[in-house]
Amino acid sequence: MQKFNRPGLFLTYMGTENFKTVFYTLKVKGMHELGVVFRIIDDLTEVGKENDIHKIHSVTLQLGEVSGVVPSFLTDAWKWAAAKTELMKDSELIIENLPAVTYCEDCKKEYSTVEHGKICPYCGSEHTYLLKGNEFLIKEIAAT
């Protein structure tokens, strides 16, 4: 296993005889779905050049429940944009949904953000903050 580091991302490369898996983490904020897809494709093209990758078969994303990205729009944008690149043509986009969780500073409990919002359902406090659920991470790239 090899690890590659570039500013803004972390890569882990595990090679087998005919198959490579690259774990790639990128935080993306403030972009619409098509812009997100273009950013991913640009970065994966660079990763492909740096790691002698010729074909990306699938990309696994972890998408937070309150990330602001609509999974169906992202999938549609991916199909359209990936088809225009030789490296990612016919690649599969896999989306793993991550639940949004909020933490209450007063009662020290966690709860579902989407279900209850900012007000803690246990103690009624507004002293809460989002623990997770706004992520947009590229978890894995399957490539040859």
XYZ file of N, CA and C in Angstrom:
432
model
N 0.840 -1.169 0.000
C 0.000 0.000 0.000
C 0.888 1.235 0.000
N 0.574 2.181 -0.869
C 1.302 3.436 -0.933
C 0.361 4.563 -0.546
N 0.913 5.597 0.056
C 0.110 6.770 0.387
C 0.671 7.967 -0.360
N -0.225 8.744 -0.937
C 0.147 9.934 -1.676
C -0.497 11.128 -1.004
N 0.202 12.211 -0.903
C -0.372 13.416 -0.315
C -0.196 14.591 -1.260
N -1.254 15.345 -1.429
C -1.240 16.600 -2.159
C -2.023 17.587 -1.321
N -1.775 18.861 -1.463
C -2.559 19.833 -0.694
C -4.053 19.630 -0.922
N -4.818 19.513 0.152
C -6.265 19.401 0.050
C -6.797 18.004 -0.137
N -5.911 17.006 -0.248
C -6.438 15.662 -0.392
C -5.476 14.637 0.167
N -6.015 13.480 0.460
C -5.244 12.367 0.988
C -5.568 11.152 0.140
N -4.561 10.456 -0.292
C -4.759 9.280 -1.136
C -4.113 8.065 -0.504
N -4.790 6.958 -0.562
C -4.194 5.684 -0.199
C -4.324 4.794 -1.424
N -3.236 4.198 -1.836
C -3.234 3.369 -3.036
C -2.952 1.930 -2.640
N -3.845 1.038 -3.015
C -3.631 -0.386 -2.789
C -3.656 -1.047 -4.156
N -2.540 -1.586 -4.567
C -2.473 -2.187 -5.889
C -2.533 -3.704 -5.822
N -3.229 -4.292 -6.756
C -3.192 -5.733 -6.954
C -2.729 -5.923 -8.385
N -2.718 -7.141 -8.828
C -2.169 -7.422 -10.148
C -2.812 -6.583 -11.254
N -4.151 -6.549 -11.292
C -4.832 -5.840 -12.374
C -5.780 -4.754 -11.901
N -5.744 -4.427 -10.640
C -6.761 -3.525 -10.118
C -6.163 -2.592 -9.087
N -6.564 -1.349 -9.109
C -6.090 -0.363 -8.140
C -7.297 0.220 -7.417
N -7.166 0.441 -6.149
C -8.181 1.146 -5.389
C -7.509 2.342 -4.755
N -8.061 3.497 -4.966
C -7.501 4.714 -4.398
C -8.547 5.320 -3.472
N -8.170 5.549 -2.227
C -9.052 6.216 -1.284
C -8.691 7.690 -1.324
N -9.656 8.518 -1.568
C -9.403 9.913 -1.888
C -10.392 10.767 -1.108
N -9.902 11.707 -0.360
C -10.772 12.558 0.433
C -10.632 13.994 -0.034
N -11.751 14.613 -0.313
C -11.775 15.996 -0.767
C -12.998 16.661 -0.159
N -12.803 17.755 0.504
C -13.935 18.519 1.031
C -14.346 19.514 -0.046
N -15.613 19.496 -0.405
C -16.131 20.413 -1.412
C -17.276 21.192 -0.772
N -17.212 22.503 -0.823
C -18.278 23.324 -0.251
C -18.677 24.405 -1.237
N -19.953 24.776 -1.191
C -20.433 25.929 -1.936
C -20.525 25.743 -3.438
N -20.780 24.536 -3.899
C -20.876 24.316 -5.336
C -22.197 23.619 -5.653
N -22.734 23.891 -6.827
C -23.900 23.157 -7.276
C -23.445 21.805 -7.807
N -24.402 20.915 -8.043
C -24.075 19.540 -8.393
C -23.185 19.423 -9.624
N -23.490 20.153 -10.687
C -22.667 20.052 -11.892
C -21.266 20.592 -11.629
N -21.172 21.673 -10.885
C -19.862 22.206 -10.506
C -19.076 21.224 -9.664
N -19.766 20.536 -8.769
C -19.122 19.511 -7.938
C -18.572 18.402 -8.820
N -19.384 17.953 -9.765
C -18.955 16.875 -10.661
C -17.740 17.307 -11.478
N -17.751 18.518 -12.008
C -16.589 18.995 -12.768
C -15.345 19.041 -11.893
N -15.495 19.468 -10.656
C -14.355 19.518 -9.723
C -13.816 18.109 -9.461
N -14.711 17.161 -9.238
C -14.293 15.778 -9.002
C -13.555 15.239 -10.221
N -14.121 15.439 -11.399
C -13.505 14.932 -12.626
C -12.132 15.556 -12.844
N -12.007 16.849 -12.620
C -10.696 17.500 -12.754
C -9.678 16.888 -11.796
N -10.080 16.722 -10.543
C -9.158 16.162 -9.554
C -8.829 14.698 -9.839
N -9.819 13.927 -10.277
C -9.558 12.520 -10.584
C -8.681 12.375 -11.822
N -8.791 13.295 -12.752
C -7.906 13.285 -13.916
C -6.465 13.484 -13.465
N -6.244 14.415 -12.538
C -4.902 14.629 -11.978
C -4.415 13.394 -11.230
N -5.287 12.816 -10.412
C -4.934 11.607 -9.659
C -4.572 10.489 -10.630
N -5.334 10.374 -11.715
C -5.051 9.362 -12.722
C -3.687 9.527 -13.348
N -3.324 10.752 -13.674
C -2.005 11.024 -14.258
C -0.890 10.709 -13.271
N -1.080 11.119 -12.022
C -0.051 10.923 -10.997
C 0.157 9.454 -10.627
N -0.881 8.632 -10.805
C -0.828 7.248 -10.338
C -0.943 6.221 -11.460
N -0.742 6.655 -12.701
C -0.792 5.769 -13.861
C -2.108 4.991 -13.923
N -3.203 5.700 -13.719
C -4.536 5.107 -13.799
C -5.076 5.379 -15.202
N -5.569 4.329 -15.839
C -6.050 4.453 -17.213
C -7.566 4.474 -17.318
N -8.244 3.853 -16.349
C -9.706 3.769 -16.396
C -10.255 3.769 -14.979
N -11.191 4.664 -14.707
C -11.886 4.674 -13.422
C -13.214 3.960 -13.619
N -13.423 2.923 -12.814
C -14.631 2.101 -12.938
C -15.752 2.577 -12.024
N -15.383 3.036 -10.834
C -16.402 3.549 -9.919
C -15.795 4.566 -8.963
N -16.657 5.448 -8.500
C -16.291 6.454 -7.508
C -17.340 6.375 -6.408
N -16.880 6.210 -5.172
C -17.790 6.149 -4.032
C -17.705 7.460 -3.262
N -18.859 8.096 -3.104
C -18.945 9.348 -2.358
C -19.660 9.112 -1.041
N -19.250 9.841 -0.021
C -19.999 9.904 1.227
C -20.635 11.284 1.259
N -21.958 11.296 1.309
C -22.713 12.530 1.191
C -23.548 12.738 2.445
N -23.274 13.823 3.159
C -24.014 14.143 4.375
C -25.447 14.536 4.079
N -26.310 14.189 5.007
C -27.745 14.421 4.878
C -28.092 15.910 4.714
N -27.283 16.797 5.292
C -27.542 18.236 5.180
C -26.410 18.951 4.430
N -25.796 18.253 3.486
C -24.679 18.819 2.715
C -25.140 19.859 1.704
N -26.421 19.851 1.374
C -26.929 20.776 0.370
C -26.816 20.241 -1.043
N -26.334 19.009 -1.190
C -26.199 18.385 -2.503
C -27.341 17.382 -2.670
N -28.041 17.461 -3.798
C -29.159 16.563 -4.077
C -28.610 15.334 -4.806
N -28.696 14.146 -4.182
C -28.098 12.948 -4.781
C -28.560 12.652 -6.207
N -29.848 12.795 -6.492
C -30.334 12.482 -7.843
C -29.773 13.464 -8.875
N -29.644 14.737 -8.509
C -29.050 15.724 -9.417
C -27.572 15.415 -9.640
N -26.903 15.020 -8.571
C -25.482 14.683 -8.657
C -25.276 13.488 -9.584
N -26.127 12.481 -9.444
C -26.036 11.286 -10.289
C -26.269 11.638 -11.758
N -27.274 12.458 -12.025
C -27.543 12.874 -13.407
C -26.370 13.663 -13.989
N -25.835 14.582 -13.211
C -24.689 15.376 -13.666
C -23.480 14.476 -13.916
N -23.284 13.479 -13.051
C -22.165 12.544 -13.197
C -22.279 11.775 -14.513
N -23.467 11.225 -14.785
C -23.661 10.440 -16.012
C -23.329 11.276 -17.244
N -23.772 12.511 -17.248
C -23.536 13.382 -18.393
C -22.059 13.748 -18.526
N -21.445 14.200 -17.439
C -20.062 14.692 -17.502
C -19.041 13.564 -17.635
N -19.245 12.464 -16.922
C -18.287 11.352 -16.976
C -18.240 10.735 -18.374
N -19.368 10.724 -19.060
C -19.425 10.154 -20.409
C -18.556 10.931 -21.395
N -18.215 12.150 -21.061
C -17.422 13.001 -21.952
C -15.916 12.851 -21.746
N -15.502 12.013 -20.796
C -14.074 11.796 -20.552
C -13.738 10.328 -20.744
N -12.648 10.059 -21.397
C -12.232 8.671 -21.634
C -11.921 7.963 -20.320
N -11.320 8.667 -19.387
C -10.926 8.087 -18.103
C -12.126 7.595 -17.301
N -13.247 8.316 -17.360
C -14.398 7.986 -16.518
C -15.633 7.532 -17.279
N -15.504 7.373 -18.574
C -16.639 6.935 -19.379
C -17.173 5.609 -18.835
N -18.490 5.512 -18.657
C -19.184 4.323 -18.136
C -18.856 4.018 -16.672
N -18.279 4.966 -15.961
C -17.980 4.719 -14.545
C -19.257 4.844 -13.713
N -19.265 4.127 -12.605
C -20.414 4.123 -11.707
C -20.173 5.108 -10.563
N -21.189 5.871 -10.234
C -21.132 6.754 -9.074
C -21.937 6.096 -7.961
N -21.272 5.812 -6.854
C -21.911 5.181 -5.700
C -21.997 6.232 -4.598
N -23.198 6.445 -4.080
C -23.385 7.450 -3.033
C -23.777 6.762 -1.734
N -22.976 7.008 -0.698
C -23.285 6.537 0.650
C -23.808 7.740 1.433
N -25.032 7.636 1.928
C -25.622 8.734 2.684
C -25.174 8.683 4.134
N -24.759 9.832 4.653
C -24.334 9.947 6.046
C -25.383 10.749 6.810
N -25.896 10.206 7.913
C -26.926 10.917 8.671
C -26.375 12.174 9.343
N -27.234 13.171 9.468
C -26.868 14.402 10.172
C -27.134 14.205 11.662
N -26.139 14.528 12.476
C -26.241 14.360 13.927
C -25.844 15.672 14.599
N -26.655 16.101 15.556
C -26.394 17.320 16.317
C -26.072 16.951 17.761
N -25.201 17.735 18.377
C -24.780 17.521 19.768
C -25.292 18.665 20.640
N -25.844 18.326 21.795
C -26.317 19.323 22.752
C -25.243 19.541 23.814
N -24.798 20.780 23.945
C -23.762 21.106 24.928
C -24.289 21.066 26.359
N -25.591 21.234 26.543
C -26.146 21.250 27.897
C -26.354 19.845 28.462
N -27.044 18.976 27.737
C -27.306 17.628 28.272
C -26.335 16.577 27.743
N -25.431 16.985 26.823
C -24.372 16.108 26.291
C -24.912 14.927 25.472
N -26.074 15.087 24.872
C -26.656 14.015 24.064
C -26.588 14.370 22.586
N -26.629 13.341 21.760
C -26.669 13.486 20.307
C -28.066 13.131 19.821
N -28.480 13.766 18.725
C -29.793 13.472 18.163
C -29.800 13.748 16.661
N -30.843 13.258 15.999
C -30.998 13.429 14.553
C -31.307 14.886 14.218
N -30.454 15.482 13.413
C -30.613 16.885 13.031
C -31.858 17.096 12.180
N -32.062 16.242 11.201
C -33.182 16.409 10.276
C -34.510 16.257 11.012
N -34.569 15.343 11.928
C -35.805 15.085 12.663
C -36.126 16.194 13.671
N -35.107 16.738 14.337
C -35.364 17.657 15.449
C -34.842 19.080 15.253
N -33.986 19.331 14.288
C -33.473 20.679 14.067
C -32.480 21.128 15.123
N -32.469 22.423 15.401
C -31.482 23.006 16.318
C -31.837 22.819 17.797
N -33.103 22.708 18.115
C -33.544 22.587 19.512
C -33.409 21.132 19.969
N -32.686 20.921 21.069
C -32.473 19.576 21.602
C -33.801 18.958 22.042
N -34.124 17.762 21.544
C -35.385 17.119 21.928
C -35.362 16.575 23.368
N -34.191 16.483 23.956
C -34.073 15.931 25.307
C -34.239 16.990 26.391
N -33.628 18.178 26.179
C -33.667 19.195 27.242
C -34.200 20.551 26.777
N -34.456 20.703 25.473
C -34.990 21.957 24.952
C -33.960 23.055 24.746
N -32.691 22.733 24.899
C -31.623 23.723 24.772
C -31.386 24.115 23.314
N -30.942 25.353 23.140
C -30.509 25.819 21.821
C -28.991 25.810 21.709
N -28.304 25.362 22.737
C -26.833 25.298 22.729
C -26.397 23.991 22.071
N -26.570 23.947 20.783
C -26.295 22.733 20.019
C -25.409 23.070 18.829
N -24.778 22.036 18.286
C -24.015 22.224 17.053
C -24.001 20.921 16.260
N -23.831 21.079 14.959
C -23.817 19.943 14.042
C -22.515 19.168 14.205
N -22.623 17.890 14.520
C -21.444 17.019 14.628
C -21.033 16.482 13.265
N -22.012 15.986 12.546
C -21.742 15.420 11.223
C -23.014 15.478 10.396
N -22.811 15.388 9.089
C -23.955 15.404 8.191
C -23.834 16.408 7.064
N -22.790 17.257 7.102
C -22.590 18.190 5.988
C -21.387 17.788 5.133
N -20.931 16.549 5.296
C -19.759 16.069 4.559
C -20.065 15.859 3.076
N -19.028 16.024 2.302
C -19.028 15.614 0.902
C -17.634 15.080 0.657
N -17.495 13.768 0.732
C -16.179 13.141 0.667
C -16.118 12.121 -0.457
N -15.013 12.105 -1.157
C -14.759 11.022 -2.092
C -14.069 9.940 -1.278
N -14.771 8.846 -1.068
C -14.269 7.781 -0.202
C -13.350 6.826 -0.951
N -13.758 6.456 -2.163
C -13.010 5.407 -2.853
C -13.114 5.571 -4.355
N -12.034 5.228 -5.014
C -11.986 5.199 -6.471
C -11.518 3.806 -6.868
N -12.297 3.112 -7.673
C -11.876 1.816 -8.197
C -11.412 2.040 -9.629
N -10.163 1.683 -9.893
C -9.578 2.013 -11.193
C -8.556 0.974 -11.620
N -8.273 0.959 -12.912
C -7.214 0.101 -13.449
C -6.247 0.964 -14.230
